[in-house]
């Protein structure tokens, strides 16, 4: 069934902004060539004409379906340049531009981990026709393991999770600024979804299997529940397994291969969903999409699933929707140029409800001026073992905090943590392999080695007397088995900062993903601002909301991928049923 007219002209979302709002996008292919498997801007279908990628207007406020307030925050400059091609178009696409109409039962926007799960689930019955569109050259990766509340892997490991307790922990992490259903959905069905995804791996030829991961029970007074299952394959290299994000590419590829082999599924890459279509005040009937030939309409008889991820590859949205300190001096780690907020923008434009702003960002420390000091770089003993020191030479937090808390502590320093360091000595950095790995960072000017604290301070451009005082004070805490400043635990096991050599390395915040999106109910239906279901529209994974608030709780392992897989699985089931 074709939508009656165009959603944009009816709702007047342009609000008189004019054609100037629809200006230039980032040029495709403008980013340097990266390693194989990295999603570059040039991998995307070129969507610049009419697309939203680089506005100097209030477009990211104008898109909201109701009046918004403006909260003054400091306009902190940022040099983030990870701008992907944004597929969403905030304009009225004339019927003369639409070249054809395709029919399907379920349309899935995005073929990353969430989208591939949604499409697999929707097509599991063998009869529901599924069309999955991905604007990039292929679906991309994911990070680490899957957080679950049950399932056979947990049962076999003897790890019995108290579901009520885990749901409460997730809500506690959000300080209860979340609706009821999304976390309940994860609590009720994530174990089932974990068993289901293993069945999908068994259909593939990647030999992927899930397994229980036991984590440390506490991270500086953040109690760590045992919720994580990991992914492994005998076909993967040791480096792939060691790199927490490296296996994600293989996981998505394996699932996408299984998906594409199904007779009731069509997967199209370099095809973008640019605009949803909705009957006046009623059901979402499909979408306007785009391929290399131009625009086409897809009528989706049973539903549309938004599985487009977050908006971490769109600095304009980050600037509009996030805290300045979260992005001002943060590097981007996850190499994916496809996550530009298309799903959030499309949902908002037809009346969907967005999570309250500022948006929740999954930010880690261990950030370099360009990226992230991952474990496979060989310098973990310095980055993890050193003291956290700011541009004044002062220690500012416990080094035993979880990733997210350390990152927040960094960005709370002067100049949003632009000149924070990890400082260590021969006691922490003793292995020849670490010293060899450090050479590349010294050449970049990110790391220094000195024979005295005073010499090191000069290289870091911090006050030498303050740095000396900071180190001496910390060493006294080691002697007394008590951190009097930041209550770092297990001081009896720590070593002093002293020895033949002293080391420093730049230590910044880094952004992995954003985790705020369209608010959904227990069935993954998108809700409007009256909390009413928008029929025919589902959202899952990073495009969905109602799950996190303020921060991503890094002391709870795997809730992001747990949500992606679970909500992909559930949204696919419900869309296939037309429910």
XYZ file of C-alpha atoms in Angstrom:
579
model
C 0.000 0.000 0.000
C 1.465 3.329 -1.021
C 1.667 6.153 1.471
C -0.738 8.992 0.852
C 1.458 11.930 -0.069
C 4.713 12.699 1.677
C 5.254 12.796 5.423
C 7.402 15.898 5.278
C 4.982 18.184 3.479
C 2.162 17.200 5.851
C 4.056 17.753 9.061
C 5.936 20.820 7.807
C 9.211 19.662 9.289
C 11.222 22.013 7.149
C 9.677 24.914 9.091
C 10.673 27.376 6.442
C 14.354 26.526 6.650
C 14.607 26.638 2.857
C 16.812 24.946 0.346
C 19.960 26.292 1.962
C 19.437 23.761 4.753
C 19.922 20.989 2.241
C 23.459 22.065 1.400
C 26.781 20.380 1.061
C 27.663 16.955 2.401
C 31.074 15.563 3.124
C 32.700 14.510 -0.136
C 32.691 10.749 -0.616
C 36.112 9.193 -0.387
C 37.638 12.162 1.400
C 39.185 9.997 4.095
C 42.534 8.270 3.840
C 42.766 4.580 3.004
C 42.523 2.428 6.114
C 43.178 -1.174 6.971
C 41.101 -3.959 5.390
C 37.745 -4.313 7.083
C 37.599 -0.682 8.144
C 34.400 1.009 6.998
C 35.481 4.126 5.151
C 33.325 6.999 3.994
C 33.924 5.916 0.398
C 32.280 2.551 1.116
C 28.887 4.214 1.347
C 26.477 4.944 -1.432
C 27.066 8.578 -2.362
C 24.173 10.371 -0.716
C 25.364 13.959 -0.692
C 22.636 15.419 -2.906
C 19.967 16.397 -0.417
C 21.582 14.399 2.362
C 22.421 15.800 5.765
C 26.051 15.601 6.773
C 27.585 18.984 7.374
C 25.024 21.639 8.195
C 25.688 24.881 9.994
C 21.987 25.202 10.785
C 19.617 23.957 13.455
C 18.577 20.928 11.412
C 19.229 18.546 14.300
C 16.758 20.526 16.378
C 14.303 21.124 13.549
C 13.874 17.389 12.985
C 12.178 16.845 16.349
C 8.382 16.397 16.004
C 7.613 18.737 18.871
C 8.974 21.984 20.257
C 12.411 21.734 21.829
C 14.268 23.882 24.323
C 17.756 25.195 23.903
C 20.076 24.548 26.851
C 23.175 26.740 26.689
C 26.409 24.788 26.837
C 29.915 25.883 25.976
C 30.584 25.615 22.268
C 33.750 23.614 22.751
C 35.747 23.151 19.546
C 36.418 19.633 18.366
C 38.669 18.335 15.615
C 36.720 15.117 15.049
C 36.602 14.433 11.312
C 35.011 10.991 11.186
C 32.134 12.171 9.022
C 30.252 9.443 7.215
C 27.702 9.764 4.440
C 24.316 10.477 6.013
C 21.490 8.811 4.088
C 18.528 10.579 5.707
C 17.025 13.441 3.719
C 14.995 16.210 5.268
C 13.156 17.364 2.171
C 10.108 16.524 0.143
C 11.145 13.983 -2.473
C 8.959 14.553 -5.498
C 7.152 11.611 -7.075
C 8.937 12.373 -10.354
C 12.233 11.400 -8.698
C 11.044 7.912 -7.732
C 12.026 5.461 -10.452
C 10.206 2.324 -9.292
C 8.334 0.641 -6.465
C 9.452 -2.610 -4.827
C 7.271 -4.770 -2.583
C 8.294 -6.759 0.481
C 6.892 -7.905 3.808
C 9.646 -6.583 6.087
C 12.179 -3.906 5.261
C 15.328 -3.808 7.408
C 17.449 -0.651 7.330
C 21.036 -1.608 8.157
C 22.896 -4.923 7.970
C 25.290 -4.620 10.894
C 24.977 -6.904 13.911
C 21.488 -5.641 14.782
C 20.132 -5.582 11.248
C 21.454 -8.997 10.296
C 19.852 -10.470 13.434
C 16.565 -8.698 12.671
C 16.542 -9.930 9.077
C 17.443 -13.486 10.081
C 14.729 -13.547 12.711
C 12.098 -12.096 10.378
C 12.939 -14.652 7.705
C 13.217 -17.673 9.993
C 9.713 -18.852 9.048
C 10.839 -19.349 5.446
C 7.862 -17.454 4.008
C 8.135 -13.835 5.147
C 9.778 -11.812 2.404
C 12.587 -9.703 3.802
C 14.506 -6.924 2.072
C 17.639 -5.802 3.960
C 19.363 -2.618 2.796
C 22.833 -1.462 3.843
C 24.213 1.862 2.600
C 27.822 0.725 3.092
C 29.692 -1.770 0.929
C 29.001 -4.438 3.536
C 27.751 -4.807 7.067
C 30.342 -4.117 9.720
C 31.545 -5.278 13.082
C 30.775 -5.231 16.774
C 32.713 -5.017 20.010
C 33.373 -7.711 22.583
C 30.738 -10.009 24.032
C 27.004 -10.194 24.564
C 25.433 -9.407 27.922
C 22.600 -11.798 28.782
C 20.279 -12.826 31.597
C 20.291 -16.565 31.118
C 20.484 -19.051 28.262
C 22.156 -22.419 27.860
C 25.746 -21.137 27.899
C 25.244 -19.533 31.283
C 23.405 -22.590 32.576
C 26.131 -24.965 31.406
C 28.745 -22.786 33.115
C 26.820 -22.920 36.376
C 26.329 -19.156 36.339
C 22.735 -18.597 37.377
C 21.726 -14.972 36.888
C 19.068 -13.371 39.041
C 17.033 -11.652 36.337
C 15.251 -9.295 38.715
C 18.576 -8.221 40.181
C 20.137 -7.665 36.748
C 17.248 -5.582 35.483
C 17.512 -3.518 38.639
C 21.240 -3.083 38.104
C 20.684 -1.816 34.581
C 18.054 0.642 35.799
C 20.314 1.659 38.666
C 23.106 2.393 36.165
C 20.685 4.739 34.389
C 19.568 6.221 37.723
C 16.102 5.012 36.743
C 15.755 7.597 33.950
C 14.392 4.869 31.676
C 10.957 3.488 30.799
C 9.919 0.020 31.915
C 9.873 -2.105 28.801
C 13.285 -2.019 27.057
C 15.275 -3.334 30.018
C 12.502 -5.818 30.846
C 12.661 -7.082 27.262
C 16.401 -7.644 27.601
C 15.946 -9.326 30.969
C 13.199 -11.634 29.739
C 14.554 -12.634 26.346
C 18.324 -12.092 26.077
C 19.053 -15.675 27.157
C 16.680 -16.955 24.501
C 18.310 -14.649 21.944
C 21.757 -15.990 22.881
C 20.619 -19.562 22.212
C 19.045 -18.410 18.946
C 22.193 -16.702 17.648
C 24.179 -19.879 18.303
C 21.696 -21.680 16.057
C 22.422 -19.088 13.348
C 26.167 -19.617 13.784
C 25.566 -23.345 13.394
C 23.899 -22.627 10.034
C 27.007 -20.792 8.857
C 30.477 -22.040 7.999
C 32.485 -19.768 10.307
C 32.614 -22.280 13.144
C 31.621 -19.560 15.622
C 30.541 -20.567 19.095
C 29.559 -18.725 22.256
C 31.167 -19.263 25.642
C 30.968 -17.938 29.178
C 33.383 -15.187 30.216
C 34.038 -14.698 33.914
C 35.022 -11.139 34.774
C 36.512 -9.651 37.912
C 33.713 -9.206 40.463
C 34.520 -5.590 41.331
C 35.960 -2.524 39.651
C 36.684 0.165 42.242
C 33.414 -0.196 44.111
C 31.478 -0.855 40.921
C 30.153 -4.357 41.453
C 30.539 -6.352 38.258
C 27.788 -8.901 37.528
C 28.627 -11.979 35.493
C 26.530 -11.398 32.390
C 28.953 -11.852 29.516
C 29.170 -14.527 26.865
C 31.903 -14.229 24.275
C 32.339 -15.345 20.683
C 35.127 -17.557 19.379
C 36.127 -19.666 16.393
C 38.999 -22.029 15.764
C 39.331 -20.303 12.387
C 40.345 -16.973 13.913
C 43.923 -15.895 14.411
C 45.369 -15.209 17.849
C 45.465 -11.484 17.061
C 41.783 -11.503 16.115
C 40.868 -13.150 19.407
C 43.133 -10.806 21.402
C 41.691 -7.661 19.818
C 38.312 -7.171 21.490
C 36.745 -5.601 18.418
C 38.558 -7.601 15.753
C 36.258 -10.617 15.713
C 33.151 -8.512 15.119
C 33.769 -8.221 11.395
C 33.864 -12.007 11.047
C 30.734 -12.445 13.147
C 28.663 -10.067 11.025
C 30.023 -11.507 7.777
C 29.155 -15.048 8.834
C 25.591 -14.105 9.760
C 25.166 -12.005 6.611
C 26.299 -14.933 4.445
C 23.706 -17.163 6.088
C 21.084 -14.469 5.572
C 21.856 -13.919 1.888
C 21.535 -17.662 1.186
C 17.847 -17.680 2.163
C 15.324 -17.782 -0.680
C 12.932 -15.387 1.045
C 15.601 -12.723 1.640
C 17.268 -10.135 -0.553
C 20.273 -8.209 0.760
C 21.360 -5.082 -1.082
C 24.561 -3.230 -0.255
C 25.241 0.383 -1.213
C 21.496 0.919 -0.968
C 20.337 3.585 1.473
C 17.025 4.061 3.250
C 16.598 7.837 3.151
C 13.070 8.572 4.342
C 10.200 6.712 5.999
C 6.663 6.899 4.644
C 3.708 6.992 6.969
C 0.000 7.240 6.397
C -1.460 10.413 7.874
C -1.375 9.804 11.646
C -1.207 6.070 11.056
C 0.985 3.214 9.952
C 4.481 3.340 8.492
C 4.011 1.767 5.074
C 7.578 1.628 3.863
C 10.385 3.926 2.838
C 11.988 5.863 0.048
C 15.363 4.340 -0.692
C 18.270 5.065 -2.986
C 20.743 3.092 -5.063
C 23.286 4.091 -7.690
C 20.473 4.716 -10.204
C 18.421 6.980 -7.965
C 15.404 6.850 -5.672
C 12.913 4.022 -5.368
C 10.022 3.240 -3.047
C 9.767 0.098 -0.938
C 6.316 -0.832 0.321
C 6.676 -3.013 3.437
C 3.415 -4.844 4.106
C 4.330 -5.931 7.635
C 6.843 -3.411 8.901
C 10.103 -1.483 8.753
C 12.935 -2.174 11.197
C 15.465 0.588 11.852
C 18.796 -1.054 12.632
C 21.141 1.729 11.563
C 23.194 1.993 14.737
C 24.214 5.169 16.501
C 25.555 8.507 15.253
C 29.201 8.380 16.279
C 30.283 8.982 12.661
C 28.378 12.258 12.451
C 30.226 15.007 14.365
C 27.400 17.433 13.634
C 24.901 15.317 15.580
C 27.448 14.644 18.313
C 27.870 18.377 18.704
C 24.109 18.971 18.707
C 23.051 16.131 20.997
C 25.984 15.335 23.323
C 27.778 17.002 26.198
C 30.657 19.143 24.905
C 33.106 17.411 27.218
C 32.229 14.001 25.774
C 33.464 14.937 22.315
C 35.796 17.944 22.583
C 39.066 15.999 22.817
C 37.897 12.457 22.251
C 39.354 10.208 19.601
C 37.141 7.792 17.691
C 38.071 4.175 18.035
C 35.519 2.059 16.166
C 36.395 2.444 12.462
C 32.893 2.642 11.050
C 31.738 5.518 8.888
C 28.213 4.154 8.493
C 26.753 5.171 11.863
C 25.486 8.673 11.071
C 22.147 8.700 12.918
C 19.948 7.868 9.930
C 17.510 5.779 11.959
C 17.109 8.344 14.716
C 16.521 11.134 12.193
C 14.067 9.121 10.094
C 12.102 8.100 13.160
C 11.957 11.629 14.547
C 10.838 13.000 11.214
C 7.626 10.931 11.207
C 6.803 11.539 14.865
C 8.946 9.110 16.858
C 10.158 9.742 20.377
C 13.881 10.153 21.009
C 15.720 9.490 24.267
C 16.108 12.640 26.364
C 19.255 14.567 25.583
C 22.179 14.815 26.169
C 22.751 11.482 24.524
C 24.571 8.602 26.197
C 27.998 7.957 24.717
C 30.026 4.788 25.084
C 33.326 6.467 25.882
C 36.485 4.758 27.087
C 39.844 6.029 28.195
C 43.038 4.555 26.702
C 42.513 7.069 23.902
C 45.452 8.304 21.867
C 45.353 11.634 20.002
C 44.151 9.661 16.976
C 42.573 6.430 18.127
C 42.864 3.890 20.957
C 45.689 2.022 22.695
C 44.284 -1.463 22.221
C 45.840 -4.436 23.998
C 47.418 -5.834 20.833
C 49.715 -2.758 20.579
C 51.884 -4.142 23.370
C 51.962 -1.125 25.708
C 49.261 -2.120 28.181
C 51.635 -2.110 31.154
C 52.266 1.602 30.622
C 48.756 2.704 29.667
C 47.086 0.608 32.356
C 49.821 0.617 34.991
C 50.725 4.276 35.138
C 49.247 7.124 37.152
C 46.555 9.327 35.630
C 48.016 12.848 35.604
C 46.582 16.086 34.199
C 48.244 19.090 32.599
C 49.040 20.501 36.040
C 50.982 17.371 36.939
C 48.298 16.331 39.417
C 46.732 12.891 39.793
C 42.956 13.175 39.395
C 41.281 9.755 39.765
C 41.730 6.150 40.763
C 43.326 4.196 37.959
C 41.185 1.202 38.999
C 37.921 2.805 37.873
C 35.988 1.217 34.987
C 36.682 2.535 31.472
C 33.723 4.901 31.423
C 34.454 6.490 34.789
C 38.114 7.028 33.916
C 37.081 8.614 30.627
C 34.678 10.957 32.405
C 37.399 11.906 34.882
C 39.712 12.772 31.996
C 37.187 15.011 30.259
C 36.467 16.792 33.559
C 40.036 18.141 33.562
C 41.087 21.490 32.137
C 40.631 21.833 28.383
C 38.453 18.715 28.436
C 41.416 16.452 29.114
C 43.445 17.453 26.073
C 46.714 17.121 28.008
C 46.274 14.162 30.309
C 48.900 11.466 30.733
C 49.750 8.077 32.123
C 53.019 8.267 34.052
C 55.002 5.161 35.009
C 58.511 3.950 35.747
C 60.782 0.993 35.196
C 58.744 -0.831 37.842
C 55.729 -0.861 35.510
C 57.485 -0.775 32.127
C 60.217 -3.357 32.311
C 59.747 -5.729 29.400
C 61.863 -5.165 26.297
C 58.837 -5.821 24.101
C 56.959 -2.931 25.730
C 59.908 -0.589 25.300
C 60.176 -1.571 21.649
C 56.444 -1.013 21.090
C 56.738 2.387 22.753
C 59.170 3.683 20.132
C 56.472 4.385 17.550
C 54.532 6.516 19.998
C 57.669 8.418 20.993
C 58.235 9.236 17.328
C 54.711 10.660 17.151
C 55.390 12.861 20.184
C 52.774 11.052 22.274
C 55.202 9.289 24.629
C 58.378 10.260 26.487
C 61.181 8.503 28.334
C 63.466 10.214 30.856
C 66.014 9.440 33.536
C 64.420 11.715 36.143
C 60.967 12.933 37.052
C 62.074 16.505 36.423
C 63.300 15.690 32.922
C 60.044 13.867 32.183
C 57.998 16.836 33.429
C 59.846 19.154 31.060
C 59.029 16.894 28.123
C 55.364 16.736 29.206
C 55.287 20.515 29.771
C 53.891 20.127 33.287
C 55.258 21.716 36.497
C 58.162 19.570 37.673
C 57.646 20.229 41.375
C 53.969 19.267 41.144
C 54.697 16.058 39.252
C 57.379 15.137 41.780
C 54.980 15.811 44.645
C 52.266 13.716 42.937
C 54.600 10.745 42.499
C 56.042 10.966 46.006
C 52.556 11.145 47.487
C 51.409 8.099 45.522
C 54.506 6.181 46.598
C 53.631 6.926 50.220
C 50.187 5.430 49.598
C 51.885 2.244 48.391
C 53.993 2.189 51.583
C 50.925 2.683 53.772
C 48.605 0.394 51.762
C 46.020 3.185 51.506
C 45.197 5.664 48.741
C 44.218 8.715 50.770
C 43.174 10.737 47.696
C 41.101 8.437 45.486
C 40.704 5.202 47.466
C 42.342 3.020 44.835
C 41.886 -0.578 46.002
C 44.541 -3.235 46.615
C 47.370 -0.786 47.261
C 49.414 -3.597 48.812
C 49.722 -5.104 45.333
C 50.791 -1.849 43.641
C 54.359 -0.859 42.843
C 55.962 2.526 43.357
C 56.689 4.942 40.548
C 60.460 4.797 40.795
C 63.418 3.275 38.977
C 66.060 3.942 36.362
C 63.609 5.350 33.842
C 60.332 7.266 33.877
C 57.716 7.174 31.150
C 54.687 9.195 30.083
C 52.134 8.642 27.337
C 49.216 10.775 26.194
C 45.994 9.491 27.749
C 42.692 10.777 26.412
C 39.058 9.815 26.154
C 37.813 7.915 23.117
C 34.374 7.301 21.639
C 33.367 3.804 20.610
C 29.665 4.391 19.938
C 26.541 6.264 20.902
C 23.743 4.341 22.607
C 20.762 6.714 22.537
C 17.911 6.334 20.090
C 14.203 6.000 19.452
C 12.180 4.884 22.454
C 10.596 1.453 21.967
C 8.128 -0.778 23.774
C 8.378 -4.441 24.752
C 7.836 -5.470 21.117
C 10.420 -2.987 19.753
C 7.707 -0.763 18.283
C 8.799 2.868 18.076
C 6.687 5.093 20.338
C 5.571 8.652 19.700
C 5.702 11.436 22.285
C 2.349 10.336 23.714
C 3.886 6.878 24.253
C 1.625 5.465 21.567
C 2.864 2.811 19.145
C 3.709 3.915 15.615
C 2.328 0.924 13.772
C 4.633 -0.726 11.288
C 7.821 0.826 12.686
C 10.379 -0.987 14.827
C 13.811 0.030 16.089
C 16.573 -2.122 17.515
C 20.159 -1.912 18.699
C 21.918 1.436 18.638
C 19.021 3.062 16.791
C 16.688 2.239 19.689
C 16.413 3.927 23.065
C 15.003 3.648 26.555
C 17.890 1.486 27.729
C 20.723 3.782 28.807
C 20.797 7.251 30.300
C 23.703 9.603 30.794
C 26.423 6.962 30.627
C 27.135 3.560 29.229
C 27.712 1.286 32.270
C 31.076 -0.254 31.435
C 31.111 -2.139 34.747
C 28.298 -4.292 33.316
C 29.703 -6.385 30.502
C 28.002 -6.681 27.138
C 24.658 -4.833 27.439
C 25.196 -3.038 24.125
C 25.617 -6.169 22.005
C 23.116 -7.918 24.262
C 20.574 -5.277 23.297
C 21.565 -5.413 19.604
C 21.121 -9.174 19.304
C 18.053 -9.421 21.555
C 16.191 -6.478 20.035
C 17.160 -7.542 16.516
C 15.790 -11.013 17.243
C 12.572 -9.724 18.831
C 11.884 -6.972 16.290
C 12.326 -9.448 13.444
C 9.894 -11.897 15.002
C 7.262 -9.247 15.643
C 7.627 -7.611 12.260
C 7.215 -10.973 10.514
C 3.979 -11.518 12.435
C 2.797 -8.020 11.609
C 2.431 -7.596 15.368
